Amino acid sequence: MVESAPGPRGKAVAGGNDQGDQNNFHIIHAFFRDRFNNYFKSLQPAKYLIIEDSLVAVIKFLLSPLDENLQIRGFATLQDVQKIQGPPREQYVQIYIVRPELESVQ
Protein backbone atom coordinates (compact mmCIF):
# COMPACT_ATOMS: atom_id res chain seq x y z
CA MET A 1 0.00 0.00 0.00
CA VAL A 2 1.27 3.46 -0.89
CA GLU A 3 1.25 5.90 1.98
CA SER A 4 0.22 9.46 1.22
CA ALA A 5 2.46 12.35 2.16
CA PRO A 6 1.56 14.21 5.33
CA GLY A 7 -0.26 17.50 4.95
CA PRO A 8 0.73 20.79 6.59
CA ARG A 9 -0.65 19.63 9.95
CA GLY A 10 1.17 16.29 9.95
CA LYS A 11 -1.81 14.16 8.96
CA ALA A 12 -2.20 12.34 5.66
CA VAL A 13 -4.07 14.34 3.04
CA ALA A 14 -7.59 13.03 2.42
CA GLY A 15 -7.90 11.14 -0.84
CA GLY A 16 -4.13 10.82 -1.18
CA ASN A 17 -4.23 7.05 -0.86
CA ASP A 18 -6.76 6.09 -3.53
CA GLN A 19 -6.54 3.14 -5.90
CA GLY A 20 -5.48 5.31 -8.86
CA ASP A 21 -2.42 6.56 -6.97
CA GLN A 22 -1.47 3.01 -6.01
CA ASN A 23 -1.84 1.78 -9.60
CA ASN A 24 0.27 4.66 -10.93
CA PHE A 25 2.95 3.99 -8.32
CA HIS A 26 3.15 0.30 -9.21
CA ILE A 27 3.31 1.06 -12.95
CA ILE A 28 6.16 3.54 -12.44
CA HIS A 29 7.99 1.16 -10.07
CA ALA A 30 7.72 -1.72 -12.56
CA PHE A 31 8.91 0.49 -15.43
CA PHE A 32 12.09 1.62 -13.66
CA ARG A 33 12.75 -1.84 -12.16
CA ASP A 34 12.57 -3.36 -15.64
CA ARG A 35 14.87 -0.69 -17.11
CA PHE A 36 17.50 -1.29 -14.40
CA ASN A 37 17.12 -5.08 -14.71
CA ASN A 38 17.58 -4.99 -18.50
CA TYR A 39 20.69 -2.85 -18.11
CA PHE A 40 22.23 -5.10 -15.46
CA LYS A 41 21.45 -8.24 -17.51
CA SER A 42 23.40 -6.76 -20.43
CA LEU A 43 26.63 -6.33 -18.43
CA GLN A 44 29.43 -8.67 -19.47
CA PRO A 45 31.27 -9.67 -17.35
CA ALA A 46 29.38 -9.23 -14.10
CA LYS A 47 30.10 -5.96 -12.31
CA TYR A 48 30.04 -4.64 -8.78
CA LEU A 49 27.33 -2.05 -8.23
CA ILE A 50 28.64 0.98 -6.32
CA ILE A 51 25.87 3.17 -4.94
CA GLU A 52 26.02 6.59 -3.31
CA ASP A 53 25.15 5.90 0.33
CA SER A 54 21.93 7.94 0.36
CA LEU A 55 20.61 5.84 -2.56
CA VAL A 56 21.10 2.36 -1.11
CA ALA A 57 17.57 1.97 0.25
CA VAL A 58 16.02 3.47 -2.89
CA ILE A 59 17.96 1.22 -5.29
CA LYS A 60 17.27 -1.91 -3.22
CA PHE A 61 13.57 -1.02 -3.20
CA LEU A 62 13.61 -0.21 -6.91
CA LEU A 63 15.25 -3.53 -7.81
CA SER A 64 12.98 -5.63 -5.59
CA PRO A 65 12.18 -8.37 -6.16
CA LEU A 66 15.78 -8.94 -7.28
CA ASP A 67 16.06 -10.88 -10.55
CA GLU A 68 18.43 -13.86 -10.22
CA ASN A 69 19.77 -13.36 -13.78
CA LEU A 70 21.28 -9.93 -13.13
CA GLN A 71 24.98 -9.59 -13.86
CA ILE A 72 25.76 -8.05 -10.47
CA ARG A 73 28.65 -9.57 -8.56
CA GLY A 74 28.02 -7.52 -5.43
CA PHE A 75 26.93 -4.21 -3.94
CA ALA A 76 29.15 -1.58 -2.32
CA THR A 77 28.53 1.95 -1.08
CA LEU A 78 30.80 4.87 -1.84
CA GLN A 79 32.01 4.80 1.78
CA ASP A 80 33.19 1.19 1.48
CA VAL A 81 36.80 2.09 0.57
CA GLN A 82 38.14 -1.46 0.67
CA LYS A 83 35.68 -2.75 -1.95
CA ILE A 84 35.93 0.36 -4.11
CA GLN A 85 39.72 0.24 -4.34
CA GLY A 86 39.58 -3.53 -4.86
CA PRO A 87 41.67 -5.44 -7.39
CA PRO A 88 42.93 -3.24 -10.26
CA ARG A 89 41.14 -5.28 -12.91
CA GLU A 90 37.71 -5.02 -11.29
CA GLN A 91 35.11 -3.14 -13.28
CA TYR A 92 32.34 -1.26 -11.57
CA VAL A 93 29.02 0.30 -12.38
CA GLN A 94 28.59 3.51 -10.43
CA ILE A 95 25.28 5.18 -9.64
CA TYR A 96 25.33 8.75 -8.39
CA ILE A 97 22.69 11.11 -7.15
CA VAL A 98 22.46 14.80 -7.94
CA ARG A 99 21.58 16.70 -4.79
CA PRO A 100 20.51 20.35 -4.77
CA GLU A 101 23.25 21.27 -2.28
CA LEU A 102 25.96 20.02 -4.66
CA GLU A 103 27.14 22.38 -7.37
CA SER A 104 28.39 19.59 -9.60
CA VAL A 105 28.16 15.85 -10.03
CA GLN A 106 31.35 14.05 -9.04
PDB file of N, CA and C in Angstrom:
ATOM      1  N   MET A   1       0.833  -1.171   0.000  1.00  0.00           N
ATOM      2  CA  MET A   1       0.000   0.000   0.000  1.00  0.00           C
ATOM      3  C   MET A   1       0.884   1.243   0.000  1.00  0.00           C
ATOM      4  N   VAL A   2       0.522   2.220  -0.800  1.00  0.00           N
ATOM      5  CA  VAL A   2       1.272   3.464  -0.891  1.00  0.00           C
ATOM      6  C   VAL A   2       0.750   4.428   0.150  1.00  0.00           C
ATOM      7  N   GLU A   3       1.638   4.936   0.957  1.00  0.00           N
ATOM      8  CA  GLU A   3       1.252   5.902   1.982  1.00  0.00           C
ATOM      9  C   GLU A   3       1.261   7.292   1.383  1.00  0.00           C
ATOM     10  N   SER A   4       0.243   8.092   1.720  1.00  0.00           N
ATOM     11  CA  SER A   4       0.215   9.462   1.217  1.00  0.00           C
ATOM     12  C   SER A   4       1.112  10.344   2.064  1.00  0.00           C
ATOM     13  N   ALA A   5       1.587  11.406   1.454  1.00  0.00           N
ATOM     14  CA  ALA A   5       2.463  12.346   2.160  1.00  0.00           C
ATOM     15  C   ALA A   5       1.661  13.114   3.197  1.00  0.00           C
ATOM     16  N   PRO A   6       2.282  13.455   4.324  1.00  0.00           N
ATOM     17  CA  PRO A   6       1.556  14.214   5.334  1.00  0.00           C
ATOM     18  C   PRO A   6       1.248  15.620   4.845  1.00  0.00           C
ATOM     19  N   GLY A   7       0.122  16.139   5.282  1.00  0.00           N
ATOM     20  CA  GLY A   7      -0.258  17.503   4.951  1.00  0.00           C
ATOM     21  C   GLY A   7       0.440  18.483   5.874  1.00  0.00           C
ATOM     22  N   PRO A   8       0.066  19.766   5.788  1.00  0.00           N
ATOM     23  CA  PRO A   8       0.731  20.790   6.589  1.00  0.00           C
ATOM     24  C   PRO A   8       0.580  20.584   8.094  1.00  0.00           C
ATOM     25  N   ARG A   9      -0.432  19.849   8.517  1.00  0.00           N
ATOM     26  CA  ARG A   9      -0.649  19.634   9.953  1.00  0.00           C
ATOM     27  C   ARG A   9      -0.147  18.273  10.414  1.00  0.00           C
ATOM     28  N   GLY A  10       0.588  17.566   9.563  1.00  0.00           N
ATOM     29  CA  GLY A  10       1.174  16.292   9.954  1.00  0.00           C
ATOM     30  C   GLY A  10       0.313  15.083   9.685  1.00  0.00           C
ATOM     31  N   LYS A  11      -0.931  15.283   9.253  1.00  0.00           N
ATOM     32  CA  LYS A  11      -1.812  14.158   8.960  1.00  0.00           C
ATOM     33  C   LYS A  11      -1.828  13.910   7.458  1.00  0.00           C
ATOM     34  N   ALA A  12      -2.136  12.674   7.081  1.00  0.00           N
ATOM     35  CA  ALA A  12      -2.200  12.343   5.663  1.00  0.00           C
ATOM     36  C   ALA A  12      -3.316  13.140   5.003  1.00  0.00           C
ATOM     37  N   VAL A  13      -3.081  13.570   3.775  1.00  0.00           N
ATOM     38  CA  VAL A  13      -4.067  14.342   3.038  1.00  0.00           C
ATOM     39  C   VAL A  13      -5.188  13.410   2.607  1.00  0.00           C
ATOM     40  N   ALA A  14      -6.439  13.842   2.792  1.00  0.00           N
ATOM     41  CA  ALA A  14      -7.587  13.028   2.422  1.00  0.00           C
ATOM     42  C   ALA A  14      -7.557  12.742   0.927  1.00  0.00           C
ATOM     43  N   GLY A  15      -7.859  11.510   0.563  1.00  0.00           N
ATOM     44  CA  GLY A  15      -7.900  11.138  -0.841  1.00  0.00           C
ATOM     45  C   GLY A  15      -6.532  10.872  -1.444  1.00  0.00           C
ATOM     46  N   GLY A  16      -5.475  11.005  -0.656  1.00  0.00           N
ATOM     47  CA  GLY A  16      -4.130  10.821  -1.177  1.00  0.00           C
ATOM     48  C   GLY A  16      -3.720   9.367  -1.266  1.00  0.00           C
ATOM     49  N   ASN A  17      -4.593   8.462  -0.887  1.00  0.00           N
ATOM     50  CA  ASN A  17      -4.235   7.048  -0.857  1.00  0.00           C
ATOM     51  C   ASN A  17      -5.229   6.222  -1.664  1.00  0.00           C
ATOM     52  N   ASP A  18      -5.740   6.805  -2.769  1.00  0.00           N
ATOM     53  CA  ASP A  18      -6.757   6.093  -3.527  1.00  0.00           C
ATOM     54  C   ASP A  18      -6.141   5.055  -4.467  1.00  0.00           C
ATOM     55  N   GLN A  19      -6.987   4.251  -5.055  1.00  0.00           N
ATOM     56  CA  GLN A  19      -6.545   3.143  -5.902  1.00  0.00           C
ATOM     57  C   GLN A  19      -5.779   3.627  -7.125  1.00  0.00           C
ATOM     58  N   GLY A  20      -6.179   4.768  -7.700  1.00  0.00           N
ATOM     59  CA  GLY A  20      -5.478   5.306  -8.865  1.00  0.00           C
ATOM     60  C   GLY A  20      -4.033   5.641  -8.553  1.00  0.00           C
ATOM     61  N   ASP A  21      -3.794   6.241  -7.374  1.00  0.00           N
ATOM     62  CA  ASP A  21      -2.423   6.561  -6.967  1.00  0.00           C
ATOM     63  C   ASP A  21      -1.597   5.288  -6.802  1.00  0.00           C
ATOM     64  N   GLN A  22      -2.184   4.272  -6.204  1.00  0.00           N
ATOM     65  CA  GLN A  22      -1.469   3.008  -6.010  1.00  0.00           C
ATOM     66  C   GLN A  22      -1.132   2.357  -7.349  1.00  0.00           C
ATOM     67  N   ASN A  23      -2.092   2.365  -8.276  1.00  0.00           N
ATOM     68  CA  ASN A  23      -1.841   1.782  -9.597  1.00  0.00           C
ATOM     69  C   ASN A  23      -0.725   2.526 -10.320  1.00  0.00           C
ATOM     70  N   ASN A  24      -0.771   3.864 -10.286  1.00  0.00           N
ATOM     71  CA  ASN A  24       0.273   4.665 -10.935  1.00  0.00           C
ATOM     72  C   ASN A  24       1.633   4.376 -10.321  1.00  0.00           C
ATOM     73  N   PHE A  25       1.688   4.276  -8.999  1.00  0.00           N
ATOM     74  CA  PHE A  25       2.948   3.994  -8.321  1.00  0.00           C
ATOM     75  C   PHE A  25       3.518   2.655  -8.774  1.00  0.00           C
ATOM     76  N   HIS A  26       2.676   1.628  -8.828  1.00  0.00           N
ATOM     77  CA  HIS A  26       3.148   0.296  -9.209  1.00  0.00           C
ATOM     78  C   HIS A  26       3.585   0.249 -10.676  1.00  0.00           C
ATOM     79  N   ILE A  27       2.910   0.996 -11.537  1.00  0.00           N
ATOM     80  CA  ILE A  27       3.307   1.055 -12.948  1.00  0.00           C
ATOM     81  C   ILE A  27       4.674   1.712 -13.085  1.00  0.00           C
ATOM     82  N   ILE A  28       4.878   2.830 -12.384  1.00  0.00           N
ATOM     83  CA  ILE A  28       6.162   3.540 -12.439  1.00  0.00           C
ATOM     84  C   ILE A  28       7.273   2.681 -11.843  1.00  0.00           C
ATOM     85  N   HIS A  29       6.991   2.029 -10.708  1.00  0.00           N
ATOM     86  CA  HIS A  29       7.987   1.161 -10.071  1.00  0.00           C
ATOM     87  C   HIS A  29       8.396   0.032 -11.021  1.00  0.00           C
ATOM     88  N   ALA A  30       7.422  -0.615 -11.644  1.00  0.00           N
ATOM     89  CA  ALA A  30       7.718  -1.725 -12.555  1.00  0.00           C
ATOM     90  C   ALA A  30       8.517  -1.243 -13.765  1.00  0.00           C
ATOM     91  N   PHE A  31       8.187  -0.055 -14.281  1.00  0.00           N
ATOM     92  CA  PHE A  31       8.909   0.486 -15.433  1.00  0.00           C
ATOM     93  C   PHE A  31      10.385   0.671 -15.113  1.00  0.00           C
ATOM     94  N   PHE A  32      10.694   1.357 -14.002  1.00  0.00           N
ATOM     95  CA  PHE A  32      12.086   1.615 -13.659  1.00  0.00           C
ATOM     96  C   PHE A  32      12.819   0.340 -13.232  1.00  0.00           C
ATOM     97  N   ARG A  33      12.127  -0.565 -12.534  1.00  0.00           N
ATOM     98  CA  ARG A  33      12.751  -1.836 -12.162  1.00  0.00           C
ATOM     99  C   ARG A  33      13.154  -2.604 -13.419  1.00  0.00           C
ATOM    100  N   ASP A  34      12.267  -2.643 -14.401  1.00  0.00           N
ATOM    101  CA  ASP A  34      12.566  -3.363 -15.639  1.00  0.00           C
ATOM    102  C   ASP A  34      13.708  -2.715 -16.409  1.00  0.00           C
ATOM    103  N   ARG A  35      13.765  -1.380 -16.417  1.00  0.00           N
ATOM    104  CA  ARG A  35      14.867  -0.686 -17.108  1.00  0.00           C
ATOM    105  C   ARG A  35      16.204  -1.018 -16.454  1.00  0.00           C
ATOM    106  N   PHE A  36      16.263  -0.947 -15.110  1.00  0.00           N
ATOM    107  CA  PHE A  36      17.495  -1.293 -14.399  1.00  0.00           C
ATOM    108  C   PHE A  36      17.848  -2.757 -14.634  1.00  0.00           C
ATOM    109  N   ASN A  37      16.859  -3.648 -14.520  1.00  0.00           N
ATOM    110  CA  ASN A  37      17.122  -5.080 -14.707  1.00  0.00           C
ATOM    111  C   ASN A  37      17.673  -5.371 -16.098  1.00  0.00           C
ATOM    112  N   ASN A  38      17.095  -4.764 -17.135  1.00  0.00           N
ATOM    113  CA  ASN A  38      17.583  -4.990 -18.497  1.00  0.00           C
ATOM    114  C   ASN A  38      19.014  -4.495 -18.654  1.00  0.00           C
ATOM    115  N   TYR A  39      19.330  -3.366 -18.037  1.00  0.00           N
ATOM    116  CA  TYR A  39      20.695  -2.847 -18.114  1.00  0.00           C
ATOM    117  C   TYR A  39      21.669  -3.797 -17.425  1.00  0.00           C
ATOM    118  N   PHE A  40      21.328  -4.239 -16.212  1.00  0.00           N
ATOM    119  CA  PHE A  40      22.235  -5.104 -15.465  1.00  0.00           C
ATOM    120  C   PHE A  40      22.389  -6.472 -16.127  1.00  0.00           C
ATOM    121  N   LYS A  41      21.342  -6.963 -16.796  1.00  0.00           N
ATOM    122  CA  LYS A  41      21.451  -8.242 -17.507  1.00  0.00           C
ATOM    123  C   LYS A  41      22.414  -8.142 -18.685  1.00  0.00           C
ATOM    124  N   SER A  42      22.547  -6.941 -19.248  1.00  0.00           N
ATOM    125  CA  SER A  42      23.396  -6.762 -20.427  1.00  0.00           C
ATOM    126  C   SER A  42      24.879  -6.647 -20.086  1.00  0.00           C
ATOM    127  N   LEU A  43      25.231  -6.516 -18.820  1.00  0.00           N
ATOM    128  CA  LEU A  43      26.628  -6.326 -18.434  1.00  0.00           C
ATOM    129  C   LEU A  43      27.419  -7.616 -18.605  1.00  0.00           C
ATOM    130  N   GLN A  44      28.530  -7.527 -19.301  1.00  0.00           N
ATOM    131  CA  GLN A  44      29.428  -8.667 -19.474  1.00  0.00           C
ATOM    132  C   GLN A  44      30.848  -8.194 -19.248  1.00  0.00           C
ATOM    133  N   PRO A  45      31.631  -8.705 -18.383  1.00  0.00           N
ATOM    134  CA  PRO A  45      31.269  -9.671 -17.350  1.00  0.00           C
ATOM    135  C   PRO A  45      30.498  -8.986 -16.224  1.00  0.00           C
ATOM    136  N   ALA A  46      30.131  -9.769 -15.231  1.00  0.00           N
ATOM    137  CA  ALA A  46      29.384  -9.228 -14.096  1.00  0.00           C
ATOM    138  C   ALA A  46      30.177  -8.118 -13.420  1.00  0.00           C
ATOM    139  N   LYS A  47      29.472  -7.124 -12.923  1.00  0.00           N
ATOM    140  CA  LYS A  47      30.099  -5.959 -12.311  1.00  0.00           C
ATOM    141  C   LYS A  47      29.680  -5.839 -10.848  1.00  0.00           C
ATOM    142  N   TYR A  48      30.474  -5.075 -10.099  1.00  0.00           N
ATOM    143  CA  TYR A  48      30.042  -4.643  -8.776  1.00  0.00           C
ATOM    144  C   TYR A  48      29.206  -3.394  -8.973  1.00  0.00           C
ATOM    145  N   LEU A  49      28.177  -3.236  -8.177  1.00  0.00           N
ATOM    146  CA  LEU A  49      27.330  -2.051  -8.227  1.00  0.00           C
ATOM    147  C   LEU A  49      27.718  -1.154  -7.063  1.00  0.00           C
ATOM    148  N   ILE A  50      28.245   0.027  -7.358  1.00  0.00           N
ATOM    149  CA  ILE A  50      28.639   0.980  -6.317  1.00  0.00           C
ATOM    150  C   ILE A  50      27.577   2.066  -6.265  1.00  0.00           C
ATOM    151  N   ILE A  51      26.997   2.253  -5.097  1.00  0.00           N
ATOM    152  CA  ILE A  51      25.874   3.166  -4.945  1.00  0.00           C
ATOM    153  C   ILE A  51      26.225   4.249  -3.940  1.00  0.00           C
ATOM    154  N   GLU A  52      25.868   5.486  -4.264  1.00  0.00           N
ATOM    155  CA  GLU A  52      26.016   6.586  -3.313  1.00  0.00           C
ATOM    156  C   GLU A  52      25.188   6.217  -2.085  1.00  0.00           C
ATOM    157  N   ASP A  53      25.732   6.410  -0.911  1.00  0.00           N
ATOM    158  CA  ASP A  53      25.147   5.903   0.328  1.00  0.00           C
ATOM    159  C   ASP A  53      23.684   6.290   0.518  1.00  0.00           C
ATOM    160  N   SER A  54      23.314   7.509   0.152  1.00  0.00           N
ATOM    161  CA  SER A  54      21.930   7.940   0.360  1.00  0.00           C
ATOM    162  C   SER A  54      20.961   7.246  -0.597  1.00  0.00           C
ATOM    163  N   LEU A  55      21.467   6.529  -1.592  1.00  0.00           N
ATOM    164  CA  LEU A  55      20.610   5.843  -2.563  1.00  0.00           C
ATOM    165  C   LEU A  55      20.422   4.358  -2.293  1.00  0.00           C
ATOM    166  N   VAL A  56      21.127   3.809  -1.331  1.00  0.00           N
ATOM    167  CA  VAL A  56      21.101   2.360  -1.114  1.00  0.00           C
ATOM    168  C   VAL A  56      19.679   1.845  -0.922  1.00  0.00           C
ATOM    169  N   ALA A  57      18.927   2.443  -0.020  1.00  0.00           N
ATOM    170  CA  ALA A  57      17.566   1.971   0.250  1.00  0.00           C
ATOM    171  C   ALA A  57      16.677   2.128  -0.979  1.00  0.00           C
ATOM    172  N   VAL A  58      16.842   3.226  -1.709  1.00  0.00           N
ATOM    173  CA  VAL A  58      16.022   3.474  -2.894  1.00  0.00           C
ATOM    174  C   VAL A  58      16.310   2.439  -3.978  1.00  0.00           C
ATOM    175  N   ILE A  59      17.598   2.177  -4.248  1.00  0.00           N
ATOM    176  CA  ILE A  59      17.963   1.217  -5.293  1.00  0.00           C
ATOM    177  C   ILE A  59      17.526  -0.193  -4.910  1.00  0.00           C
ATOM    178  N   LYS A  60      17.705  -0.565  -3.648  1.00  0.00           N
ATOM    179  CA  LYS A  60      17.274  -1.905  -3.220  1.00  0.00           C
ATOM    180  C   LYS A  60      15.761  -2.050  -3.352  1.00  0.00           C
ATOM    181  N   PHE A  61      15.015  -0.974  -3.033  1.00  0.00           N
ATOM    182  CA  PHE A  61      13.566  -1.016  -3.201  1.00  0.00           C
ATOM    183  C   PHE A  61      13.212  -1.084  -4.681  1.00  0.00           C
ATOM    184  N   LEU A  62      13.894  -0.272  -5.482  1.00  0.00           N
ATOM    185  CA  LEU A  62      13.607  -0.214  -6.908  1.00  0.00           C
ATOM    186  C   LEU A  62      13.854  -1.559  -7.582  1.00  0.00           C
ATOM    187  N   LEU A  63      14.902  -2.258  -7.180  1.00  0.00           N
ATOM    188  CA  LEU A  63      15.252  -3.531  -7.806  1.00  0.00           C
ATOM    189  C   LEU A  63      14.499  -4.723  -7.224  1.00  0.00           C
ATOM    190  N   SER A  64      13.669  -4.498  -6.200  1.00  0.00           N
ATOM    191  CA  SER A  64      12.976  -5.631  -5.588  1.00  0.00           C
ATOM    192  C   SER A  64      11.722  -5.975  -6.393  1.00  0.00           C
ATOM    193  N   PRO A  65      11.379  -7.214  -6.552  1.00  0.00           N
ATOM    194  CA  PRO A  65      12.184  -8.367  -6.162  1.00  0.00           C
ATOM    195  C   PRO A  65      13.386  -8.504  -7.093  1.00  0.00           C
ATOM    196  N   LEU A  66      14.524  -8.874  -6.539  1.00  0.00           N
ATOM    197  CA  LEU A  66      15.777  -8.943  -7.283  1.00  0.00           C
ATOM    198  C   LEU A  66      15.769 -10.130  -8.242  1.00  0.00           C
ATOM    199  N   ASP A  67      16.006  -9.860  -9.503  1.00  0.00           N
ATOM    200  CA  ASP A  67      16.059 -10.885 -10.551  1.00  0.00           C
ATOM    201  C   ASP A  67      17.350 -11.690 -10.395  1.00  0.00           C
ATOM    202  N   GLU A  68      17.260 -12.999 -10.414  1.00  0.00           N
ATOM    203  CA  GLU A  68      18.434 -13.857 -10.221  1.00  0.00           C
ATOM    204  C   GLU A  68      19.390 -13.831 -11.412  1.00  0.00           C
ATOM    205  N   ASN A  69      18.937 -13.361 -12.574  1.00  0.00           N
ATOM    206  CA  ASN A  69      19.770 -13.356 -13.778  1.00  0.00           C
ATOM    207  C   ASN A  69      20.590 -12.084 -13.956  1.00  0.00           C
ATOM    208  N   LEU A  70      20.533 -11.176 -12.999  1.00  0.00           N
ATOM    209  CA  LEU A  70      21.278  -9.928 -13.128  1.00  0.00           C
ATOM    210  C   LEU A  70      22.772 -10.194 -13.060  1.00  0.00           C
ATOM    211  N   GLN A  71      23.528  -9.447 -13.829  1.00  0.00           N
ATOM    212  CA  GLN A  71      24.982  -9.592 -13.857  1.00  0.00           C
ATOM    213  C   GLN A  71      25.610  -8.667 -12.816  1.00  0.00           C
ATOM    214  N   ILE A  72      25.225  -8.850 -11.565  1.00  0.00           N
ATOM    215  CA  ILE A  72      25.761  -8.047 -10.468  1.00  0.00           C
ATOM    216  C   ILE A  72      26.533  -8.983  -9.560  1.00  0.00           C
ATOM    217  N   ARG A  73      27.806  -8.729  -9.403  1.00  0.00           N
ATOM    218  CA  ARG A  73      28.653  -9.573  -8.563  1.00  0.00           C
ATOM    219  C   ARG A  73      28.504  -9.199  -7.095  1.00  0.00           C
ATOM    220  N   GLY A  74      28.168  -7.960  -6.807  1.00  0.00           N
ATOM    221  CA  GLY A  74      28.016  -7.525  -5.429  1.00  0.00           C
ATOM    222  C   GLY A  74      27.663  -6.057  -5.363  1.00  0.00           C
ATOM    223  N   PHE A  75      27.280  -5.604  -4.179  1.00  0.00           N
ATOM    224  CA  PHE A  75      26.932  -4.211  -3.945  1.00  0.00           C
ATOM    225  C   PHE A  75      27.975  -3.591  -3.033  1.00  0.00           C
ATOM    226  N   ALA A  76      28.260  -2.323  -3.222  1.00  0.00           N
ATOM    227  CA  ALA A  76      29.145  -1.583  -2.321  1.00  0.00           C
ATOM    228  C   ALA A  76      28.671  -0.140  -2.284  1.00  0.00           C
ATOM    229  N   THR A  77      28.855   0.524  -1.164  1.00  0.00           N
ATOM    230  CA  THR A  77      28.529   1.947  -1.078  1.00  0.00           C
ATOM    231  C   THR A  77      29.798   2.749  -1.288  1.00  0.00           C
ATOM    232  N   LEU A  78      29.644   4.026  -1.577  1.00  0.00           N
ATOM    233  CA  LEU A  78      30.804   4.871  -1.837  1.00  0.00           C
ATOM    234  C   LEU A  78      31.704   4.989  -0.619  1.00  0.00           C
ATOM    235  N   GLN A  79      31.195   4.722   0.577  1.00  0.00           N
ATOM    236  CA  GLN A  79      32.013   4.800   1.777  1.00  0.00           C
ATOM    237  C   GLN A  79      32.810   3.519   2.019  1.00  0.00           C
ATOM    238  N   ASP A  80      32.520   2.469   1.284  1.00  0.00           N
ATOM    239  CA  ASP A  80      33.187   1.185   1.480  1.00  0.00           C
ATOM    240  C   ASP A  80      34.503   1.186   0.702  1.00  0.00           C
ATOM    241  N   VAL A  81      35.533   1.839   1.256  1.00  0.00           N
ATOM    242  CA  VAL A  81      36.800   2.086   0.566  1.00  0.00           C
ATOM    243  C   VAL A  81      37.477   0.791   0.137  1.00  0.00           C
ATOM    244  N   GLN A  82      37.442  -0.218   0.985  1.00  0.00           N
ATOM    245  CA  GLN A  82      38.137  -1.464   0.667  1.00  0.00           C
ATOM    246  C   GLN A  82      37.583  -2.091  -0.617  1.00  0.00           C
ATOM    247  N   LYS A  83      36.270  -2.152  -0.753  1.00  0.00           N
ATOM    248  CA  LYS A  83      35.679  -2.745  -1.946  1.00  0.00           C
ATOM    249  C   LYS A  83      35.890  -1.857  -3.163  1.00  0.00           C
ATOM    250  N   ILE A  84      35.803  -0.552  -2.978  1.00  0.00           N
ATOM    251  CA  ILE A  84      35.931   0.358  -4.114  1.00  0.00           C
ATOM    252  C   ILE A  84      37.337   0.309  -4.689  1.00  0.00           C
ATOM    253  N   GLN A  85      38.351   0.278  -3.831  1.00  0.00           N
ATOM    254  CA  GLN A  85      39.717   0.239  -4.336  1.00  0.00           C
ATOM    255  C   GLN A  85      40.018  -1.116  -4.955  1.00  0.00           C
ATOM    256  N   GLY A  86      39.517  -2.181  -4.347  1.00  0.00           N
ATOM    257  CA  GLY A  86      39.576  -3.535  -4.862  1.00  0.00           C
ATOM    258  C   GLY A  86      40.723  -3.886  -5.794  1.00  0.00           C
ATOM    259  N   PRO A  87      40.656  -5.040  -6.424  1.00  0.00           N
ATOM    260  CA  PRO A  87      41.675  -5.443  -7.389  1.00  0.00           C
ATOM    261  C   PRO A  87      41.685  -4.480  -8.581  1.00  0.00           C
ATOM    262  N   PRO A  88      42.846  -4.217  -9.179  1.00  0.00           N
ATOM    263  CA  PRO A  88      42.928  -3.238 -10.261  1.00  0.00           C
ATOM    264  C   PRO A  88      42.133  -3.605 -11.510  1.00  0.00           C
ATOM    265  N   ARG A  89      41.862  -4.871 -11.700  1.00  0.00           N
ATOM    266  CA  ARG A  89      41.136  -5.276 -12.912  1.00  0.00           C
ATOM    267  C   ARG A  89      39.621  -5.279 -12.732  1.00  0.00           C
ATOM    268  N   GLU A  90      39.152  -5.029 -11.513  1.00  0.00           N
ATOM    269  CA  GLU A  90      37.709  -5.018 -11.287  1.00  0.00           C
ATOM    270  C   GLU A  90      37.057  -3.892 -12.077  1.00  0.00           C
ATOM    271  N   GLN A  91      35.888  -4.165 -12.592  1.00  0.00           N
ATOM    272  CA  GLN A  91      35.112  -3.141 -13.281  1.00  0.00           C
ATOM    273  C   GLN A  91      33.857  -2.897 -12.466  1.00  0.00           C
ATOM    274  N   TYR A  92      33.477  -1.643 -12.400  1.00  0.00           N
ATOM    275  CA  TYR A  92      32.345  -1.264 -11.568  1.00  0.00           C
ATOM    276  C   TYR A  92      31.304  -0.504 -12.376  1.00  0.00           C
ATOM    277  N   VAL A  93      30.084  -0.572 -11.909  1.00  0.00           N
ATOM    278  CA  VAL A  93      29.015   0.295 -12.382  1.00  0.00           C
ATOM    279  C   VAL A  93      28.753   1.242 -11.231  1.00  0.00           C
ATOM    280  N   GLN A  94      28.792   2.535 -11.495  1.00  0.00           N
ATOM    281  CA  GLN A  94      28.587   3.507 -10.429  1.00  0.00           C
ATOM    282  C   GLN A  94      27.281   4.251 -10.652  1.00  0.00           C
ATOM    283  N   ILE A  95      26.516   4.417  -9.587  1.00  0.00           N
ATOM    284  CA  ILE A  95      25.276   5.181  -9.637  1.00  0.00           C
ATOM    285  C   ILE A  95      25.434   6.353  -8.687  1.00  0.00           C
ATOM    286  N   TYR A  96      25.203   7.539  -9.194  1.00  0.00           N
ATOM    287  CA  TYR A  96      25.333   8.752  -8.390  1.00  0.00           C
ATOM    288  C   TYR A  96      23.977   9.434  -8.267  1.00  0.00           C
ATOM    289  N   ILE A  97      23.886  10.312  -7.316  1.00  0.00           N
ATOM    290  CA  ILE A  97      22.687  11.114  -7.147  1.00  0.00           C
ATOM    291  C   ILE A  97      23.081  12.578  -7.241  1.00  0.00           C
ATOM    292  N   VAL A  98      22.232  13.365  -7.874  1.00  0.00           N
ATOM    293  CA  VAL A  98      22.463  14.805  -7.938  1.00  0.00           C
ATOM    294  C   VAL A  98      21.627  15.419  -6.829  1.00  0.00           C
ATOM    295  N   ARG A  99      22.288  16.071  -5.908  1.00  0.00           N
ATOM    296  CA  ARG A  99      21.585  16.695  -4.792  1.00  0.00           C
ATOM    297  C   ARG A  99      21.623  18.204  -4.976  1.00  0.00           C
ATOM    298  N   PRO A 100      20.560  18.893  -4.584  1.00  0.00           N
ATOM    299  CA  PRO A 100      20.511  20.348  -4.767  1.00  0.00           C
ATOM    300  C   PRO A 100      21.669  21.082  -4.100  1.00  0.00           C
ATOM    301  N   GLU A 101      22.189  20.553  -2.984  1.00  0.00           N
ATOM    302  CA  GLU A 101      23.251  21.266  -2.285  1.00  0.00           C
ATOM    303  C   GLU A 101      24.606  21.104  -2.965  1.00  0.00           C
ATOM    304  N   LEU A 102      24.703  20.195  -3.931  1.00  0.00           N
ATOM    305  CA  LEU A 102      25.959  20.019  -4.659  1.00  0.00           C
ATOM    306  C   LEU A 102      25.950  20.896  -5.907  1.00  0.00           C
ATOM    307  N   GLU A 103      27.063  21.535  -6.181  1.00  0.00           N
ATOM    308  CA  GLU A 103      27.138  22.380  -7.369  1.00  0.00           C
ATOM    309  C   GLU A 103      27.469  21.581  -8.616  1.00  0.00           C
ATOM    310  N   SER A 104      28.052  20.414  -8.445  1.00  0.00           N
ATOM    311  CA  SER A 104      28.391  19.595  -9.604  1.00  0.00           C
ATOM    312  C   SER A 104      28.297  18.120  -9.232  1.00  0.00           C
ATOM    313  N   VAL A 105      28.184  17.296 -10.242  1.00  0.00           N
ATOM    314  CA  VAL A 105      28.162  15.853 -10.035  1.00  0.00           C
ATOM    315  C   VAL A 105      29.598  15.366 -10.067  1.00  0.00           C
ATOM    316  N   GLN A 106      29.982  14.554  -9.086  1.00  0.00           N
ATOM    317  CA  GLN A 106      31.348  14.048  -9.039  1.00  0.00           C
ATOM    318  C   GLN A 106      31.339  12.541  -9.213  1.00  0.00           C
TER     319      GLN A 106
END
